Steps between C-alpha positions, in 0.01 A plus 500: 500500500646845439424832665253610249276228517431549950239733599572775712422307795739258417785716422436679831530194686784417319713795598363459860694160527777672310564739753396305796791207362743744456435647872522166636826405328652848610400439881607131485790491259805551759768409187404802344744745790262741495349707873143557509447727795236326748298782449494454131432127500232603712306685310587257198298222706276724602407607168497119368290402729229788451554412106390114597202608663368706191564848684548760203805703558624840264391541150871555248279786398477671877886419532549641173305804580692533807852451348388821280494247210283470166262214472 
């Protein structure tokens, strides 16, 4: 199946276990000599586990808007 053919549903979930894979690996990797601050990794898990439950979290158009960029 390629990209074009998933609804939008579909691709959304797809990038959600994108990102929440690549989180995981970055918090559980040790081989890759790299600090997360325990704040950081915090938040990270925080955020991961608000994304499992469904909770919405900021539009790339609000940060966008807020970063003074064009969307």
């Amino acid at each position: 199946m390629q990209v074009k053919e998933l609804t939008v549903e579909e691709l959304k979930l797809l990038i959600q276990e994108t990102v929440a894979e690549t989180i995981q690996s970055i918090l559980l990797d040790p081989d890759q000599d790299k600090e997360v601050k325990p704040e950081v990794k915090q938040q990270l898990l925080d955020s991961l586990r608000r994304t499992e439950v469904g909770e919405k979290g900021v539009s790339a158009e609000e940060v966008a808007n807020k970063l003074g960029l064009n969307w």
